[in-house]
Coordinates of C-alpha atoms and ligand atoms in Angstrom, one line a residue:
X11 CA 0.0 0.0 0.0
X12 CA 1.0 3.7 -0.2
X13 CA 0.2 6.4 1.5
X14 CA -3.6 5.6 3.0
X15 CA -4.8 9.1 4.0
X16 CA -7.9 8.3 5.7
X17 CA -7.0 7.5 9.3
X18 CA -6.8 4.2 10.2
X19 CA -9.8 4.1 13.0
X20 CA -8.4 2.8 15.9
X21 CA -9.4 -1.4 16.5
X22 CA -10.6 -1.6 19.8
X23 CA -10.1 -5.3 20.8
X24 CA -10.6 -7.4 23.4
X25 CA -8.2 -9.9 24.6
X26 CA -9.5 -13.1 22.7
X27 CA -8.1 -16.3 24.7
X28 CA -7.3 -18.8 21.8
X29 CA -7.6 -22.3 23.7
X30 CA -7.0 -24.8 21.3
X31 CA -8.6 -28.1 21.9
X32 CA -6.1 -30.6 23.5
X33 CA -5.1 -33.5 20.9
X34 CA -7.5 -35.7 20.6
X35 CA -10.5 -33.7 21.6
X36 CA -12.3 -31.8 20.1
X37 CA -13.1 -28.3 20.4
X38 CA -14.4 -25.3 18.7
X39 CA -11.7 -23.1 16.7
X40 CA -10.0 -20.0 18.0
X41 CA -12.0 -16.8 16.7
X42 CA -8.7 -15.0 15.7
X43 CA -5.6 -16.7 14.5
X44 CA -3.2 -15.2 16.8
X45 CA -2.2 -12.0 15.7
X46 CA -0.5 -10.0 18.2
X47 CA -2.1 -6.3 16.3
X48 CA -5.0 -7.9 15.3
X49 CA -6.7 -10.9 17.9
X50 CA -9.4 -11.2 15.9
X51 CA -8.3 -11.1 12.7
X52 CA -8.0 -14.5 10.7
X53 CA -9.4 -18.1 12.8
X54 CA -8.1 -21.3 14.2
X55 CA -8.7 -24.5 13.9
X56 CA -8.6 -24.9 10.0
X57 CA -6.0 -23.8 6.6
X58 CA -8.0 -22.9 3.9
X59 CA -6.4 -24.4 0.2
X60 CA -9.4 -22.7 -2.3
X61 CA -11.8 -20.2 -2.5
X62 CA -14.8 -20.4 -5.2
X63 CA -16.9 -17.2 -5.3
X64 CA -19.9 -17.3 -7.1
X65 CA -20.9 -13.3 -7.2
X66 CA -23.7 -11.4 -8.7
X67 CA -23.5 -7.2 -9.0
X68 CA -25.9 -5.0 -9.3
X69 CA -24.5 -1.4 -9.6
X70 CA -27.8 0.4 -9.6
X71 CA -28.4 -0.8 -5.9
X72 CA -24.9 -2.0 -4.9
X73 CA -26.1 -5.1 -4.2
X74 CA -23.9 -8.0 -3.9
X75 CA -25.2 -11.5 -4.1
X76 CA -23.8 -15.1 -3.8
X77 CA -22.4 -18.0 -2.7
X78 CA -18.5 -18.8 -1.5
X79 CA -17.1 -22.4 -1.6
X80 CA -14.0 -22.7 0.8
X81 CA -12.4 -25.5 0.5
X82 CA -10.4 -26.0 4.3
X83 CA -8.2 -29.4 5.8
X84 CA -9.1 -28.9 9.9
X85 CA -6.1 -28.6 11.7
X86 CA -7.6 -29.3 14.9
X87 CA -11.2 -31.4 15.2
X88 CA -14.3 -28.5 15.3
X89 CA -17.2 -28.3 16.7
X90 CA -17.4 -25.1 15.7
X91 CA -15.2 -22.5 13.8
X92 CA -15.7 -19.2 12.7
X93 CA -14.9 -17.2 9.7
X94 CA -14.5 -13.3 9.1
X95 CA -17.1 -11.7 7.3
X96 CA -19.5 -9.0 7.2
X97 CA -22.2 -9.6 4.5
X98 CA -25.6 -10.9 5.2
X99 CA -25.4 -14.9 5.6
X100 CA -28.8 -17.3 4.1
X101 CA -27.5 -20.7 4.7
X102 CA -24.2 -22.7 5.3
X103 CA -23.6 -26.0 4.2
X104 CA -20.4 -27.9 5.4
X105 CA -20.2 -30.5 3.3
X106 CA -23.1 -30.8 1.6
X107 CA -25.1 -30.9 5.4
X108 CA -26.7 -27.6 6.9
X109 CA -25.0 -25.9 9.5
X110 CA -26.1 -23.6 11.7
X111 CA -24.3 -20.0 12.2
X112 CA -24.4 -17.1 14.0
X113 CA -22.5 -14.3 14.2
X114 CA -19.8 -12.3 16.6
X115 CA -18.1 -9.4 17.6
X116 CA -17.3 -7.0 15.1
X117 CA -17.0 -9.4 11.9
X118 CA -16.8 -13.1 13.4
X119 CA -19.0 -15.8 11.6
X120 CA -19.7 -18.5 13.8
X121 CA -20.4 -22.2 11.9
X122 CA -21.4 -25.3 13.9
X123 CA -21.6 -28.1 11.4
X124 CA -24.0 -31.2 12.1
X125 CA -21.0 -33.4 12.5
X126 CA -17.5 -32.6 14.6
X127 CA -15.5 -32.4 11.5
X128 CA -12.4 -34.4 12.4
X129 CA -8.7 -33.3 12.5
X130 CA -6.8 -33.8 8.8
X131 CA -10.6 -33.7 7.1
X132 CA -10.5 -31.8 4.0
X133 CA -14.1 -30.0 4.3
X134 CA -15.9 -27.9 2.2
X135 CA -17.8 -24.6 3.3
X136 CA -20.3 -23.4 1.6
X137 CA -21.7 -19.9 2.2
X138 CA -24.7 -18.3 0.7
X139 CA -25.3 -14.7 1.5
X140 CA -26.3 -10.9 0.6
X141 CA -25.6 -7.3 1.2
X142 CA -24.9 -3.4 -0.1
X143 CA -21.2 -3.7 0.8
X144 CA -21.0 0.3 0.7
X145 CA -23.6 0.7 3.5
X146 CA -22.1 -2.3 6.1
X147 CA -19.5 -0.8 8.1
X148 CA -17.0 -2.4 10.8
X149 CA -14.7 -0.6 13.6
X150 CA -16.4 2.6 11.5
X151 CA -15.6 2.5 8.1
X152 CA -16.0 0.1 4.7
X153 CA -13.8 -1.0 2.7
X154 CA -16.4 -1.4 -0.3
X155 CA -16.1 2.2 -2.6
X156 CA -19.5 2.6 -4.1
X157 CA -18.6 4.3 -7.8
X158 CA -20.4 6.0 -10.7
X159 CA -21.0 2.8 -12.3
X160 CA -19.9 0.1 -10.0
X161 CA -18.0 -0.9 -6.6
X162 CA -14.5 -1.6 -5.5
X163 CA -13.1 -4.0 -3.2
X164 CA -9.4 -2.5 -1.9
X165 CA -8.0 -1.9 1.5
X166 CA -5.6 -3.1 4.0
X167 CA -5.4 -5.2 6.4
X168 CA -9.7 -5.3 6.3
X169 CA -10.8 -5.9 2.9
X170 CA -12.4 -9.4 2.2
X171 CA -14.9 -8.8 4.7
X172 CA -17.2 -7.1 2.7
X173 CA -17.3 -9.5 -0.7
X174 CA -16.3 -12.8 0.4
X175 CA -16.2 -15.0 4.6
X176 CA -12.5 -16.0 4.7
X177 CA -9.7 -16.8 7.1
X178 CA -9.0 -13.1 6.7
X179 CA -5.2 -13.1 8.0
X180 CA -1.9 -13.6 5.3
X181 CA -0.8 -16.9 7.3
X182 CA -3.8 -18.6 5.8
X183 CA -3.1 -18.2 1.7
X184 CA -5.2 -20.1 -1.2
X185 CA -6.1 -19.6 -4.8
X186 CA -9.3 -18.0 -6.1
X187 CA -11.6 -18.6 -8.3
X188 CA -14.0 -15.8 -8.7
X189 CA -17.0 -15.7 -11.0
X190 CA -18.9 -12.1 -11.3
X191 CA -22.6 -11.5 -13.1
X192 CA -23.0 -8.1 -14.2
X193 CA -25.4 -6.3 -16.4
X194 CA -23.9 -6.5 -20.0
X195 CA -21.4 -3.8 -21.0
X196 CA -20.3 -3.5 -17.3
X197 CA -17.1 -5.3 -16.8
X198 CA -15.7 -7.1 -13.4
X199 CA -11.8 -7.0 -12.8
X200 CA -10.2 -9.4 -10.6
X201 CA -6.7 -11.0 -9.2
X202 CA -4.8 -13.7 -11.9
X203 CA -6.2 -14.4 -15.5
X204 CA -9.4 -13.9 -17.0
X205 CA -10.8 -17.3 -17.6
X206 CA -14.2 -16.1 -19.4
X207 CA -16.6 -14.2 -20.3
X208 CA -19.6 -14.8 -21.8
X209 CA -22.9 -12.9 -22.3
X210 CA -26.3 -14.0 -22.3
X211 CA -29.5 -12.3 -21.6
X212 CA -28.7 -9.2 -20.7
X213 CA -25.7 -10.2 -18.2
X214 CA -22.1 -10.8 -18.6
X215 CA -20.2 -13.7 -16.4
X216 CA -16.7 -12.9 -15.7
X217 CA -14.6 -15.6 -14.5
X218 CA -11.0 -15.0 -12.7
X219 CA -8.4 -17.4 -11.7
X220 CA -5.6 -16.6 -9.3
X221 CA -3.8 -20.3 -9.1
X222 CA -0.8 -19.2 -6.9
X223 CA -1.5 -18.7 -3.6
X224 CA -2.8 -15.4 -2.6
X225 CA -3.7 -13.5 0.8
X226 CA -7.2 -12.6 1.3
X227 CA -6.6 -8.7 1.7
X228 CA -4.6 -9.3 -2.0
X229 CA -7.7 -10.5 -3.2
X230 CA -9.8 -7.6 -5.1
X231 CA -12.8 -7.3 -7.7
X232 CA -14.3 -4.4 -9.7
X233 CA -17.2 -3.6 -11.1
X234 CA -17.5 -0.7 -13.4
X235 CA -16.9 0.9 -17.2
X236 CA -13.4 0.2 -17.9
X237 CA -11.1 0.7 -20.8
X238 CA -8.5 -2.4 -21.1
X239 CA -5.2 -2.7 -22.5
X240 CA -2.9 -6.2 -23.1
X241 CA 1.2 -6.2 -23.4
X242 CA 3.3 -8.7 -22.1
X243 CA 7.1 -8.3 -19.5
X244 CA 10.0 -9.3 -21.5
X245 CA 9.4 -13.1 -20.1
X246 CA 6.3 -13.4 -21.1
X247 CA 4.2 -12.3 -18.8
X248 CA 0.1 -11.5 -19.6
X249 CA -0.3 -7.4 -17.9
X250 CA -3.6 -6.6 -18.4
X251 CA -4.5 -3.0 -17.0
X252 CA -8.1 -1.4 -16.3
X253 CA -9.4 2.3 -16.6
X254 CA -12.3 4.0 -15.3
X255 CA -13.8 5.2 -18.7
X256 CA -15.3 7.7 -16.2
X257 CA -11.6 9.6 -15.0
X258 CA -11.8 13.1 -16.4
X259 CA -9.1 13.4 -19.6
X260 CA -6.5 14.8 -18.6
X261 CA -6.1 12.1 -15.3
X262 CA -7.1 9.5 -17.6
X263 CA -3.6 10.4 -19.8
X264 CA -1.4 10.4 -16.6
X265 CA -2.9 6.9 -15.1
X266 CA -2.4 5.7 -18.2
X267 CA 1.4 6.6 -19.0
X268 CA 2.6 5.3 -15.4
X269 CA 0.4 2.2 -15.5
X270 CA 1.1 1.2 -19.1
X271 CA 5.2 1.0 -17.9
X272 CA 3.8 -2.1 -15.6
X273 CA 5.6 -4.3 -18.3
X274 CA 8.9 -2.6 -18.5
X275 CA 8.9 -2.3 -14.6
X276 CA 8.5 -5.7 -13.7
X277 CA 11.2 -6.5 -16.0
X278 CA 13.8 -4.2 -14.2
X279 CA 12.4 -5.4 -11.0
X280 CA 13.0 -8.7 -11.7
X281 CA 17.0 -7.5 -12.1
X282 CA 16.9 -7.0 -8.2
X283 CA 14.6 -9.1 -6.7
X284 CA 14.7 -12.3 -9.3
X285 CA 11.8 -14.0 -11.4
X286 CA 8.7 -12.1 -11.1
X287 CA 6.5 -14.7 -9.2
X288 CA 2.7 -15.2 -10.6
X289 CA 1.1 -16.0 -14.4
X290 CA -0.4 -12.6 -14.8
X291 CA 0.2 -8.7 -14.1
X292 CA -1.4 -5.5 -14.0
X293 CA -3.5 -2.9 -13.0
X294 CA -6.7 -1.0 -12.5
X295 CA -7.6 2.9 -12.2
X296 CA -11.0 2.7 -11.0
X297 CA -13.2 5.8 -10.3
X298 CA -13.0 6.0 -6.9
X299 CA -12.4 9.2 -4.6
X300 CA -9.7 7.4 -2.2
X301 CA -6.1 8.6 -2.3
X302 CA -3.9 4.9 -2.2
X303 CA -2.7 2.7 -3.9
X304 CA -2.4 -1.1 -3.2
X305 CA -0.7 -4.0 -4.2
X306 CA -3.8 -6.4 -4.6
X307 CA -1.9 -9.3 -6.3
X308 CA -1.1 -9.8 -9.9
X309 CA -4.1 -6.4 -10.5
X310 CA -3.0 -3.3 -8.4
X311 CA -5.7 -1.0 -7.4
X312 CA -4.4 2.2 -8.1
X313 CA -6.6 5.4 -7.2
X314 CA -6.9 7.9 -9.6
X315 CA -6.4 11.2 -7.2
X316 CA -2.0 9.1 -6.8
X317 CA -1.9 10.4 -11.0
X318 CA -3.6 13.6 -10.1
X319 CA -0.5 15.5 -10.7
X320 CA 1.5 13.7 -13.2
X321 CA 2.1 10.1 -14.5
X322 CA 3.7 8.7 -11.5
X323 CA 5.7 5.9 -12.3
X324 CA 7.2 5.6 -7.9
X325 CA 4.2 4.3 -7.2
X326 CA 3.7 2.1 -9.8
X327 CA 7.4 1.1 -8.6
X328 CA 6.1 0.7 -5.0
X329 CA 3.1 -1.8 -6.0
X330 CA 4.9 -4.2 -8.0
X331 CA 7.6 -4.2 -5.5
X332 CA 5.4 -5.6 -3.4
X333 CA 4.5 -8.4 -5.6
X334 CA 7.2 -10.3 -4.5
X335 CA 8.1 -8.1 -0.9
X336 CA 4.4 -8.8 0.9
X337 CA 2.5 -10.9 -2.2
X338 CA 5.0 -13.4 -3.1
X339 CA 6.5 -13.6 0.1
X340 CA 3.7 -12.5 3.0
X341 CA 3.6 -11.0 6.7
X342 CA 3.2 -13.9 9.2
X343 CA 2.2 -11.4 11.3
X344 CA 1.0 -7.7 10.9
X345 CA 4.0 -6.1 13.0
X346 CA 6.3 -6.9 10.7
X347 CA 5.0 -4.6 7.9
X348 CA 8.6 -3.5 7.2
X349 CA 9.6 -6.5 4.9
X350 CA 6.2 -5.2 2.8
X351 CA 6.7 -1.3 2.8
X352 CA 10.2 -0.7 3.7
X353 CA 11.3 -3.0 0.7
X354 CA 8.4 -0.9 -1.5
X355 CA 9.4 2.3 -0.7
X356 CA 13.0 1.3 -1.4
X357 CA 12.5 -0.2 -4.6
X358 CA 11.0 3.6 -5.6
X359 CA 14.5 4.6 -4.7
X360 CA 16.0 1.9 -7.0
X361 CA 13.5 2.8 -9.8
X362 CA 14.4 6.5 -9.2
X363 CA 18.2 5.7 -10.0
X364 CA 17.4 3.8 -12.9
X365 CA 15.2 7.1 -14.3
X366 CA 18.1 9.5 -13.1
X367 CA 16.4 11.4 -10.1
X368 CA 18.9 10.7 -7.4
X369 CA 20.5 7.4 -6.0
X370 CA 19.2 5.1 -3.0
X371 CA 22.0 6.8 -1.0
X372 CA 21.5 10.2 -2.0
X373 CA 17.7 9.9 -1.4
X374 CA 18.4 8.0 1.7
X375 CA 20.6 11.3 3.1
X376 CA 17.4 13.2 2.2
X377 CA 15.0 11.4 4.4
X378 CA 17.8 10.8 7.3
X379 CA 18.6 14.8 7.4
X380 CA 15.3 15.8 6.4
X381 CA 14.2 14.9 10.3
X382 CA 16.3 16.0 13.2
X383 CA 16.6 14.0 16.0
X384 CA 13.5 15.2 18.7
X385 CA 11.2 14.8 15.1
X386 CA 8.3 12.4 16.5
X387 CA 9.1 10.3 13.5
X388 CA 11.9 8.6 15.1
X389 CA 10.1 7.4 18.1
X390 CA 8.4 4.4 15.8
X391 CA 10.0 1.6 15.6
X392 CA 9.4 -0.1 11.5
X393 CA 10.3 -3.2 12.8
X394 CA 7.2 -3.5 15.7
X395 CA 5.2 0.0 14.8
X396 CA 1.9 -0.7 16.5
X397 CA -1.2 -1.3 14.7
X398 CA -2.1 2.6 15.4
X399 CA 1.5 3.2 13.4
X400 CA 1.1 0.5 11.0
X401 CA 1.1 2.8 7.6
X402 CA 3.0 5.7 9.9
X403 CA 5.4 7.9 7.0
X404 CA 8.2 6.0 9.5
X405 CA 7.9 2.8 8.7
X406 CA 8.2 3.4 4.6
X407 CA 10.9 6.1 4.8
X408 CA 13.0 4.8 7.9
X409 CA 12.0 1.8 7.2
X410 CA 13.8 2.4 3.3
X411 CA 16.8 4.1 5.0
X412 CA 17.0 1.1 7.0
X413 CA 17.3 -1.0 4.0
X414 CA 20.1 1.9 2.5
X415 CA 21.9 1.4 5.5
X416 CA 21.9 -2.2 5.6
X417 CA 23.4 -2.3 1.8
X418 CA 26.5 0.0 3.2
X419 CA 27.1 -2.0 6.2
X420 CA 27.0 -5.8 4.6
X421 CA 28.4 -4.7 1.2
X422 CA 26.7 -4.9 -2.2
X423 CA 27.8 -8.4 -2.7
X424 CA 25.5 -9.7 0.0
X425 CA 22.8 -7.5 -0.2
X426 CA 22.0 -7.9 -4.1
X427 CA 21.9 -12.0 -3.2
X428 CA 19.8 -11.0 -0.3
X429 CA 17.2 -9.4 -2.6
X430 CA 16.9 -12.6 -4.8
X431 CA 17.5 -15.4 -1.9
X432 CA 14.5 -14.1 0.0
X433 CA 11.8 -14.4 -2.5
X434 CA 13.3 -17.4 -3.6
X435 CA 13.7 -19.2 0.1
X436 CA 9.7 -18.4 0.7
X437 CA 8.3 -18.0 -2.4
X438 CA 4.3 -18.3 -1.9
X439 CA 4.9 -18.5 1.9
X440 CA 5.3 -16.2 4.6
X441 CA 8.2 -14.5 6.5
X442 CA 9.0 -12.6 9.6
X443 CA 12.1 -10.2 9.9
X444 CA 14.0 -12.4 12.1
X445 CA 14.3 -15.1 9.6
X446 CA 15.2 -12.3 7.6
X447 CA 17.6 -10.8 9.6
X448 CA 19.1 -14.4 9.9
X449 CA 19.3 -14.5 6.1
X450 CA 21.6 -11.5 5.8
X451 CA 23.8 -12.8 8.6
X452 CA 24.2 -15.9 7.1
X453 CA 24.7 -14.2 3.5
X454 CA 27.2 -11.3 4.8
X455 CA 29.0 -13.6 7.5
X456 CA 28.1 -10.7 10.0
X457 CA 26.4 -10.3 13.5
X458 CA 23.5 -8.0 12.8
X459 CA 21.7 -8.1 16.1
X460 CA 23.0 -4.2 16.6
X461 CA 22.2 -3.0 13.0
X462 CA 18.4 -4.4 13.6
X463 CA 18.0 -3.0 17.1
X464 CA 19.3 0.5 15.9
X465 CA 17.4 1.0 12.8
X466 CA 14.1 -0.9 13.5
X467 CA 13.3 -1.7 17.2
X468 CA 14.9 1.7 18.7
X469 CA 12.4 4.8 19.0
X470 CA 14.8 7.4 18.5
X471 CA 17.1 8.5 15.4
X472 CA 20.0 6.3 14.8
X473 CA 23.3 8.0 15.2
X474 CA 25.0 7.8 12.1
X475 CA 23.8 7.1 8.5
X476 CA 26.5 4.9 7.4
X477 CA 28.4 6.3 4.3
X478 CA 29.6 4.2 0.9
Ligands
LIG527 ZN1 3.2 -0.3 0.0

């Protein structure tokens, strides 16, 4: 993500006691999946491998409609579990039997199939349900932008819960299929490829595959008027971008000259960070009044207002960084957002070399002088920010001098395998910054424990910026 203006409204939680079932018995599954910034967020008890979402859209209402197959192995046996969602639910089925439901807290639904579904049983949920995802809101706010001609799904961490019941936390990945029916000359853009798309009767069925294994705050859909365009990277790779036919000109020109180098900057990406990961690429302007941009996988929600100015190609940069620093390779946990945005925002600096307007270093001297030493943006931390501080201005600009820093003190040699042996050691996976931190040691031959502490778990401005 980049630069989320709205404030984040603060997640007042209480202290969920996970008590997993002892082996052997069984027990009902944890309503969070242990997040430290987020209790609730994400569920025990099961690891979800599929979702099937079988959508309909209706723009004149906002009315979303349908029915989600999850396809789950229980890692514990249930009597109950629960699953994150915020939509209207009809019926749920767990394998083919009713089950009955209820729902808690803030965005908790609660299944209790007929049977205790046994530990290692590969179940299948389905989920029937209803809602105008624009109206619904949780902890204050929706992640569902109502638009001219459609609705977008885009936010972070809370997205999925107004489109489709998940384990909504990035330890739990899967593939997607998603199927949309809109009215005819309405289109619906999604993660992955574009399967179909047929029309019949005045509607238009979309169908979207995303067969690598994708968080559920990656996952996005869009409903709308869009303009489309097809190129390929150097390797291959399908980029099929999306615009609003409803952005006034002039935007319309600079969305589409940063958004239409997608192709050229995954290829010099992939110089730095190795084989760009997934089957498809991309991105989608659609007309919505928010100010981010995020880096929904393989399709990256950009909002119009980031080309307001000109055709910004850092933030197009930023987004597919994060294809392999957060998509790719994921958060096991939320407090360590640094290996998603510090890696982003320093892969703008590495873009910014390659287009001549100033080297990592150089930039890297800007932001470290640019805030003296009682500036409150020292006192958070990148590596353990708080969910208040989550998408703090500290954790992408620190967090990228960090990353500066940590290229003078190990040397190039080590830090340009660093880039590539990450994503490859936990590609489609997760990651936390200690077994990252325990990568560079073991690829520079140094202790790093000071360099960490220092430039991400120390609330005040490092001493020294270390020089070439
Ligand atoms: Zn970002």
């Amino acid at each position: 993500m980049r630069k989320r203006v709205i404030a984040s409204t603060a997640a007042v939680l209480g202290l969920m006691l996970a008590v997993p079932a002892s082996a052997g018995s069984a027990g009902p599954g944890a309503a969070g999946i242990g997040d430290p910034y987020y209790p609730t967020y994400g569920n025990g008890g099961y690891d979800v491998s599929h979702y099937d979402l079988a959508l309909d859209y209706r723009p004149e209402t906002d009315r979303l409609s349908g029915t989600a197959t999850v396809s789950a192995t229980a890692t514990q046996s249930l009597t109950s579990f629960d699953l994150d969602f915020a939509l209207d639910v009809s019926a749920v089925r767990v394998d083919g039997r009713p089950a009955a439901f209820t729902t808690s807290g803030e965005q908790e639904l609660v299944v209790t199939p007929a049977r205790t579904v046994p530990r290692g049983h590969r179940m299948t949920v389905t989920v029937t349900y209803s809602g105008v995802p624009s109206t619904v809101e949780r902890y204050g706010f929706t992640s569902w932008q109502r638009t001219p001609d459609g609705g977008v799904a885009a936010n972070e961490p809370e997205s999925a819960w107004w489109w489709f019941p998940s384990n909504d936390h990035p330890l739990d990945k899967a593939t997607f299929d998603v199927r949309v029916r809109v009215p005819a000359g309405e289109q619906a853009v999604s993660n992955g490829l574009l399967v179909s798309s047929h029309t019949a009767r005045g509607t238009t069925d979309y169908h979207w595959r995303q067969d690598r294994p994708q968080a559920t705050y990656l996952a996005t859909l869009a409903v709308g008027h869009f303009d489309i365009t097809h190129s390929r990277t150097r390797t291959g790779v399908p980029v099929t971008n999306a615009y609003s036919t409803g952005l006034a000109p002039a935007l319309a020109a600079n969305a589409r000259a940063g958004v239409e180098r997608t192709a050229e900057i995954i290829d010099f990406l992939s110089g730095y960070f190795g084989p760009y990961p997934f089957d498809a690429a991309g991105g989608y302007v659609p007309n919505v009044p928010s100010h981010f941009a995020i880096e929904t996988q393989t399709r990256v929600f950009y909002s119009p207002a980031v080309f307001a100015k000109d055709p910004d190609t850092s933030v197009v940069a930023h987004e597919l960084a994060h294809q392999w620093w957060g998509d790719d390779v994921s958060l096991a946990r939320w407090s360590d957002i640094w290996l998603n945005e510090g890696f982003a925002g320093y892969a703008e600096w590495l873009w910014a070399e390659h287009e001549h307007t100033g080297t990592p270093q150089q930039l890297a001297r800007q932001v470290y002088d640019a805030h003296p030493a009682d500036d409150p943006f020292w006192t958070v931390e990148p590596g353990d920010p708080g969910a208040q501080n989550q998408f703090d201005d500290a954790v992408y600009d620190r967090g990228a001098v960090a990353i500066q820093a940590l290229r003078t003190t190990v040397g190039d040699r080590a830090f340009l395998a660093l880039l590539k042996a990450w994503p490859a050691q936990h590609r489609y996976g997760n990651g936390t910054i200690a077994q990252f931190q325990h990568l560079a040691e073991k690829l520079s031959g140094r202790d790093l424990g000071d360099f960490f502490r220092t430039w991400l778990y120390t609330p005040a401005k490092p001493p020294v910026l270390p020089a070439p």
